[in-house]
Amino acid sequence: MFAEERQALIVDLVASSNRVTVSDLATRFDITPETVRRDLDTLESSRQLRRVHGGAVSFDRQSMAELSLEERQTQHSDEKQRIAAAALALIPASQTGSILLDAGTSTELLADLLVDWAPAAPADELLVITNAVPIATKLAANPAIQIYILGGRVRGLTRAVVGPSTIAQLDALRPDIAFVGANGVHAEFGFSTPDAIESAVKTAIVRSARRVVALADSSKLDKETLIRFAALGDIDVLITDALPSNELAAALAAADVEVVIA
């Protein structure tokens, strides 16, 4: 097999599985690891994949890649709707309670469902704390819900309120449940996001709540982005739309994370 043919097959493998390893490629093509590394170097130089430790990944898995809120709202919308509905089922209507909604598309869909929330009895109340400007705006339309929006700097790309003052406010709060989004959920790396400032806020959200529920559609599973904001064991429940891979499922079970498939 010519090198060009082999490299074309490697590109196809990366496209289908998102990641390849040097050892697997060496076995598949019956070549030395050194030859595989030369192939990967050639393909990276032509921007057909990206080298990582032990192998390569597709370019769409760059650790700092981040879409805008508007772009993310058009992706996996059906799956996110199901995830939001499953998250809504965790919010009580029959007692006074507080929840915290992180900025993100899945949490914003949860907020859409909460616009119609009503208490089971007149004395029951729900306080929603959020660092998301769109979520606070939507929920302000429901007089049955008290809204507390965290202060700080608004990050234009995601409409999230971030910064040291946001973290300081979170450190003084203890909500019953926090719903947090993630860009990546990985067996070894945990829950991650591309931006350092938002990661710090997410870490504070996870630290603040009595119970933490992560909302992540299946496109985020087995993915790593730049910055870890929580280990698997820091999360109580993961709501997603498909069964995790065997490796991730085992890691979640070992960390005592309940997995809800929406």
Short mmCIF file of C-alpha atoms in Angstrom, two decimals:
data_model
loop_
_atom_site.label_atom_id
_atom_site.label_comp_id
_atom_site.label_asym_id
_atom_site.label_seq_id
_atom_site.Cartn_x
_atom_site.Cartn_y
_atom_site.Cartn_z
CA MET A 1 0.00 0.00 0.00
CA PHE A 2 1.32 3.43 -0.94
CA ALA A 3 1.75 6.02 1.82
CA GLU A 4 -0.89 8.27 0.23
CA GLU A 5 -3.47 5.46 0.28
CA ARG A 6 -2.67 4.64 3.89
CA GLN A 7 -2.93 8.25 4.94
CA ALA A 8 -6.31 8.59 3.23
CA LEU A 9 -7.53 5.59 5.23
CA ILE A 10 -6.20 7.16 8.44
CA VAL A 11 -8.17 10.33 7.71
CA ASP A 12 -11.30 8.21 7.21
CA LEU A 13 -10.69 6.43 10.52
CA VAL A 14 -10.31 9.71 12.38
CA ALA A 15 -13.50 11.04 10.78
CA SER A 16 -15.49 7.97 11.83
CA SER A 17 -14.12 7.43 15.34
CA ASN A 18 -12.82 10.93 16.23
CA ARG A 19 -9.57 9.48 17.63
CA VAL A 20 -6.88 7.02 16.53
CA THR A 21 -3.84 5.69 18.37
CA VAL A 22 -0.36 4.99 17.07
CA SER A 23 -0.42 1.41 18.34
CA ASP A 24 -3.77 0.61 16.71
CA LEU A 25 -2.68 2.07 13.38
CA ALA A 26 0.61 0.20 13.46
CA THR A 27 -1.26 -3.07 14.00
CA ARG A 28 -3.95 -2.33 11.40
CA PHE A 29 -1.50 -1.47 8.62
CA ASP A 30 1.34 -3.76 9.77
CA ILE A 31 3.84 -0.91 9.90
CA THR A 32 6.17 0.45 12.56
CA PRO A 33 5.06 3.11 15.07
CA GLU A 34 7.70 5.42 13.58
CA THR A 35 6.01 5.15 10.16
CA VAL A 36 2.63 5.90 11.75
CA ARG A 37 4.04 9.00 13.44
CA ARG A 38 5.44 10.23 10.11
CA ASP A 39 2.01 9.71 8.52
CA LEU A 40 0.34 11.64 11.32
CA ASP A 41 2.86 14.46 11.05
CA THR A 42 2.17 14.70 7.32
CA LEU A 43 -1.60 14.76 7.86
CA GLU A 44 -1.36 17.35 10.62
CA SER A 45 0.75 19.63 8.41
CA SER A 46 -2.04 19.49 5.81
CA ARG A 47 -4.63 20.19 8.56
CA GLN A 48 -6.45 16.89 8.10
CA LEU A 49 -6.10 15.92 11.76
CA ARG A 50 -4.47 17.08 14.99
CA ARG A 51 -1.73 15.20 16.83
CA VAL A 52 -2.27 14.38 20.50
CA HIS A 53 -0.35 12.21 22.94
CA GLY A 54 -0.37 8.65 21.63
CA GLY A 55 -2.26 9.34 18.42
CA ALA A 56 -4.45 11.92 16.68
CA VAL A 57 -7.94 13.46 16.78
CA SER A 58 -10.08 15.29 14.25
CA PHE A 59 -9.68 19.05 13.97
CA ASP A 60 -13.21 19.66 15.26
CA ARG A 61 -12.06 18.42 18.66
CA GLN A 62 -9.62 21.25 19.33
CA SER A 63 -9.59 21.93 23.05
CA MET A 64 -10.35 25.66 22.81
CA ALA A 65 -12.97 25.51 20.05
CA GLU A 66 -16.20 27.16 21.21
CA LEU A 67 -19.34 28.05 19.31
CA SER A 68 -21.51 31.04 20.09
CA LEU A 69 -24.78 30.64 21.99
CA GLU A 70 -26.75 31.13 18.77
CA GLU A 71 -24.74 28.46 16.94
CA ARG A 72 -25.13 25.95 19.76
CA GLN A 73 -28.88 26.52 19.94
CA THR A 74 -29.25 24.97 16.48
CA GLN A 75 -27.31 21.80 17.34
CA HIS A 76 -28.82 18.62 18.85
CA SER A 77 -31.99 20.54 19.73
CA ASP A 78 -34.25 17.46 20.01
CA GLU A 79 -31.80 15.74 22.35
CA LYS A 80 -31.46 18.86 24.49
CA GLN A 81 -35.25 19.19 24.72
CA ARG A 82 -35.45 15.68 26.15
CA ILE A 83 -32.62 16.42 28.56
CA ALA A 84 -34.37 19.59 29.75
CA ALA A 85 -37.62 17.69 30.32
CA ALA A 86 -35.79 15.07 32.40
CA ALA A 87 -34.13 17.85 34.41
CA LEU A 88 -37.49 19.50 35.05
CA ALA A 89 -38.70 16.29 36.71
CA LEU A 90 -36.03 16.76 39.40
CA ILE A 91 -37.38 20.17 40.46
CA PRO A 92 -40.02 19.90 43.22
CA ALA A 93 -43.29 21.82 42.99
CA SER A 94 -44.46 20.98 46.49
CA GLN A 95 -42.00 22.79 48.73
CA THR A 96 -39.95 25.93 49.05
CA GLY A 97 -36.64 25.40 47.32
CA SER A 98 -33.80 26.95 45.35
CA ILE A 99 -32.10 25.91 42.15
CA LEU A 100 -29.13 27.30 40.26
CA LEU A 101 -29.09 27.34 36.45
CA ASP A 102 -25.71 27.62 34.74
CA ALA A 103 -25.46 29.44 31.42
CA GLY A 104 -25.92 27.17 28.41
CA THR A 105 -28.31 25.90 25.77
CA SER A 106 -29.64 22.89 27.70
CA THR A 107 -30.17 24.94 30.86
CA GLU A 108 -31.89 27.62 28.80
CA LEU A 109 -34.30 25.00 27.46
CA LEU A 110 -34.95 24.00 31.06
CA ALA A 111 -35.72 27.65 31.78
CA ASP A 112 -38.21 27.62 28.88
CA LEU A 113 -40.05 24.82 30.64
CA LEU A 114 -39.95 26.67 33.96
CA VAL A 115 -41.74 29.65 32.43
CA ASP A 116 -44.95 27.68 33.07
CA TRP A 117 -43.93 26.38 36.49
CA ALA A 118 -46.57 26.68 39.18
CA PRO A 119 -46.35 25.81 42.89
CA ALA A 120 -48.35 22.88 44.23
CA ALA A 121 -49.69 25.12 46.98
CA PRO A 122 -49.74 28.91 47.46
CA ALA A 123 -47.10 28.73 50.19
CA ASP A 124 -44.63 26.84 48.01
CA GLU A 125 -41.89 28.93 46.41
CA LEU A 126 -39.07 28.44 43.94
CA LEU A 127 -35.98 30.63 43.84
CA VAL A 128 -33.92 30.42 40.65
CA ILE A 129 -30.34 31.67 40.78
CA THR A 130 -28.53 32.07 37.48
CA ASN A 131 -25.49 33.59 35.82
CA ALA A 132 -27.22 33.59 32.42
CA VAL A 133 -28.79 36.81 31.16
CA PRO A 134 -31.20 35.01 28.74
CA ILE A 135 -32.42 32.69 31.50
CA ALA A 136 -33.09 35.53 33.93
CA THR A 137 -34.97 37.44 31.22
CA LYS A 138 -37.20 34.47 30.37
CA LEU A 139 -38.02 33.51 33.94
CA ALA A 140 -38.86 37.06 34.90
CA ALA A 141 -42.13 36.45 33.01
CA ASN A 142 -43.27 33.95 35.69
CA PRO A 143 -44.45 35.77 38.84
CA ALA A 144 -44.44 32.48 40.77
CA ILE A 145 -40.63 32.27 40.51
CA GLN A 146 -38.18 34.47 42.37
CA ILE A 147 -35.15 35.37 40.24
CA TYR A 148 -31.68 36.10 41.54
CA ILE A 149 -29.17 36.95 38.83
CA LEU A 150 -25.51 36.86 39.79
CA GLY A 151 -23.52 39.99 39.17
CA GLY A 152 -20.30 40.35 37.23
CA ARG A 153 -19.07 40.82 33.69
CA VAL A 154 -21.25 39.51 30.85
CA ARG A 155 -19.32 37.34 28.39
CA GLY A 156 -20.75 38.17 24.98
CA LEU A 157 -20.17 34.78 23.33
CA THR A 158 -22.31 32.86 25.83
CA ARG A 159 -24.26 35.65 27.63
CA ALA A 160 -22.87 34.28 30.89
CA VAL A 161 -22.08 36.46 33.89
CA VAL A 162 -18.51 35.69 34.95
CA GLY A 163 -15.61 36.99 37.00
CA PRO A 164 -14.32 37.17 40.59
CA SER A 165 -17.45 38.89 41.92
CA THR A 166 -19.63 36.13 40.43
CA ILE A 167 -17.52 33.48 42.16
CA ALA A 168 -17.62 35.38 45.46
CA GLN A 169 -21.41 35.46 45.34
CA LEU A 170 -21.57 31.73 44.60
CA ASP A 171 -19.30 30.97 47.53
CA ALA A 172 -21.91 32.58 49.82
CA LEU A 173 -24.82 30.52 48.42
CA ARG A 174 -26.05 26.98 49.05
CA PRO A 175 -28.80 26.13 46.53
CA ASP A 176 -30.61 22.82 46.73
CA ILE A 177 -29.84 21.78 43.15
CA ALA A 178 -27.46 23.17 40.55
CA PHE A 179 -27.91 22.37 36.86
CA VAL A 180 -24.62 22.80 35.01
CA GLY A 181 -23.65 22.38 31.37
CA ALA A 182 -20.42 20.92 29.99
CA ASN A 183 -18.56 20.88 26.68
CA GLY A 184 -16.85 17.60 27.45
CA VAL A 185 -17.42 14.56 29.67
CA HIS A 186 -14.47 12.18 29.80
CA ALA A 187 -13.72 9.08 31.84
CA GLU A 188 -10.32 10.35 32.99
CA PHE A 189 -10.51 14.12 32.56
CA GLY A 190 -14.00 14.65 33.97
CA PHE A 191 -16.23 17.60 33.02
CA SER A 192 -14.60 20.35 30.99
CA THR A 193 -15.16 23.59 29.09
CA PRO A 194 -12.94 25.63 26.74
CA ASP A 195 -12.92 28.98 28.57
CA ALA A 196 -10.94 29.57 31.77
CA ILE A 197 -13.24 32.29 33.11
CA GLU A 198 -16.41 30.26 32.62
CA SER A 199 -14.66 27.19 34.02
CA ALA A 200 -13.96 29.02 37.27
CA VAL A 201 -17.63 29.95 37.58
CA LYS A 202 -18.73 26.39 36.84
CA THR A 203 -16.37 25.10 39.52
CA ALA A 204 -17.90 27.53 42.00
CA ILE A 205 -21.40 26.41 40.97
CA VAL A 206 -20.49 22.76 41.56
CA ARG A 207 -18.91 23.63 44.90
CA SER A 208 -21.91 25.64 46.08
CA ALA A 209 -24.83 23.25 45.58
CA ARG A 210 -26.16 20.47 47.75
CA ARG A 211 -26.84 18.40 44.65
CA VAL A 212 -25.27 18.87 41.21
CA VAL A 213 -26.91 17.75 37.97
CA ALA A 214 -24.90 17.93 34.73
CA LEU A 215 -26.76 18.34 31.44
CA ALA A 216 -24.76 17.10 28.43
CA ASP A 217 -26.03 15.73 25.15
CA SER A 218 -24.27 12.66 23.79
CA SER A 219 -22.06 14.68 21.43
CA LYS A 220 -20.19 15.85 24.56
CA LEU A 221 -19.48 12.34 25.86
CA ASP A 222 -15.92 10.99 25.64
CA LYS A 223 -14.75 14.52 24.77
CA GLU A 224 -12.09 16.66 26.45
CA THR A 225 -11.91 20.44 26.17
CA LEU A 226 -9.23 22.66 27.60
CA ILE A 227 -10.13 23.11 31.28
CA ARG A 228 -11.62 20.67 33.77
CA PHE A 229 -14.16 22.30 36.08
CA ALA A 230 -15.24 19.15 37.93
CA ALA A 231 -14.12 15.58 38.44
CA LEU A 232 -16.70 12.89 37.75
CA GLY A 233 -17.17 12.37 41.49
CA ASP A 234 -18.12 16.02 41.99
CA ILE A 235 -21.36 15.47 40.05
CA ASP A 236 -24.38 13.64 41.46
CA VAL A 237 -26.43 13.11 38.29
CA LEU A 238 -25.62 13.19 34.57
CA ILE A 239 -28.57 13.64 32.21
CA THR A 240 -27.80 12.77 28.61
CA ASP A 241 -29.63 11.35 25.60
CA ALA A 242 -27.73 8.12 24.86
CA LEU A 243 -25.90 5.42 26.75
CA PRO A 244 -22.27 6.37 27.47
CA SER A 245 -19.46 4.25 26.08
CA ASN A 246 -18.39 1.27 28.18
CA GLU A 247 -15.31 3.11 29.43
CA LEU A 248 -17.21 6.24 30.42
CA ALA A 249 -20.10 4.26 31.92
CA ALA A 250 -17.67 2.31 34.11
CA ALA A 251 -15.95 5.51 35.26
CA LEU A 252 -19.29 7.16 36.07
CA ALA A 253 -20.42 4.12 38.04
CA ALA A 254 -17.13 4.03 39.95
CA ALA A 255 -17.60 7.72 40.81
CA ASP A 256 -21.18 7.02 41.98
CA VAL A 257 -22.73 9.29 39.35
CA GLU A 258 -26.36 8.50 38.54
CA VAL A 259 -26.90 8.48 34.77
CA VAL A 260 -30.32 9.44 33.43
CA ILE A 261 -31.01 8.75 29.74
CA ALA A 262 -33.59 11.18 28.39
#
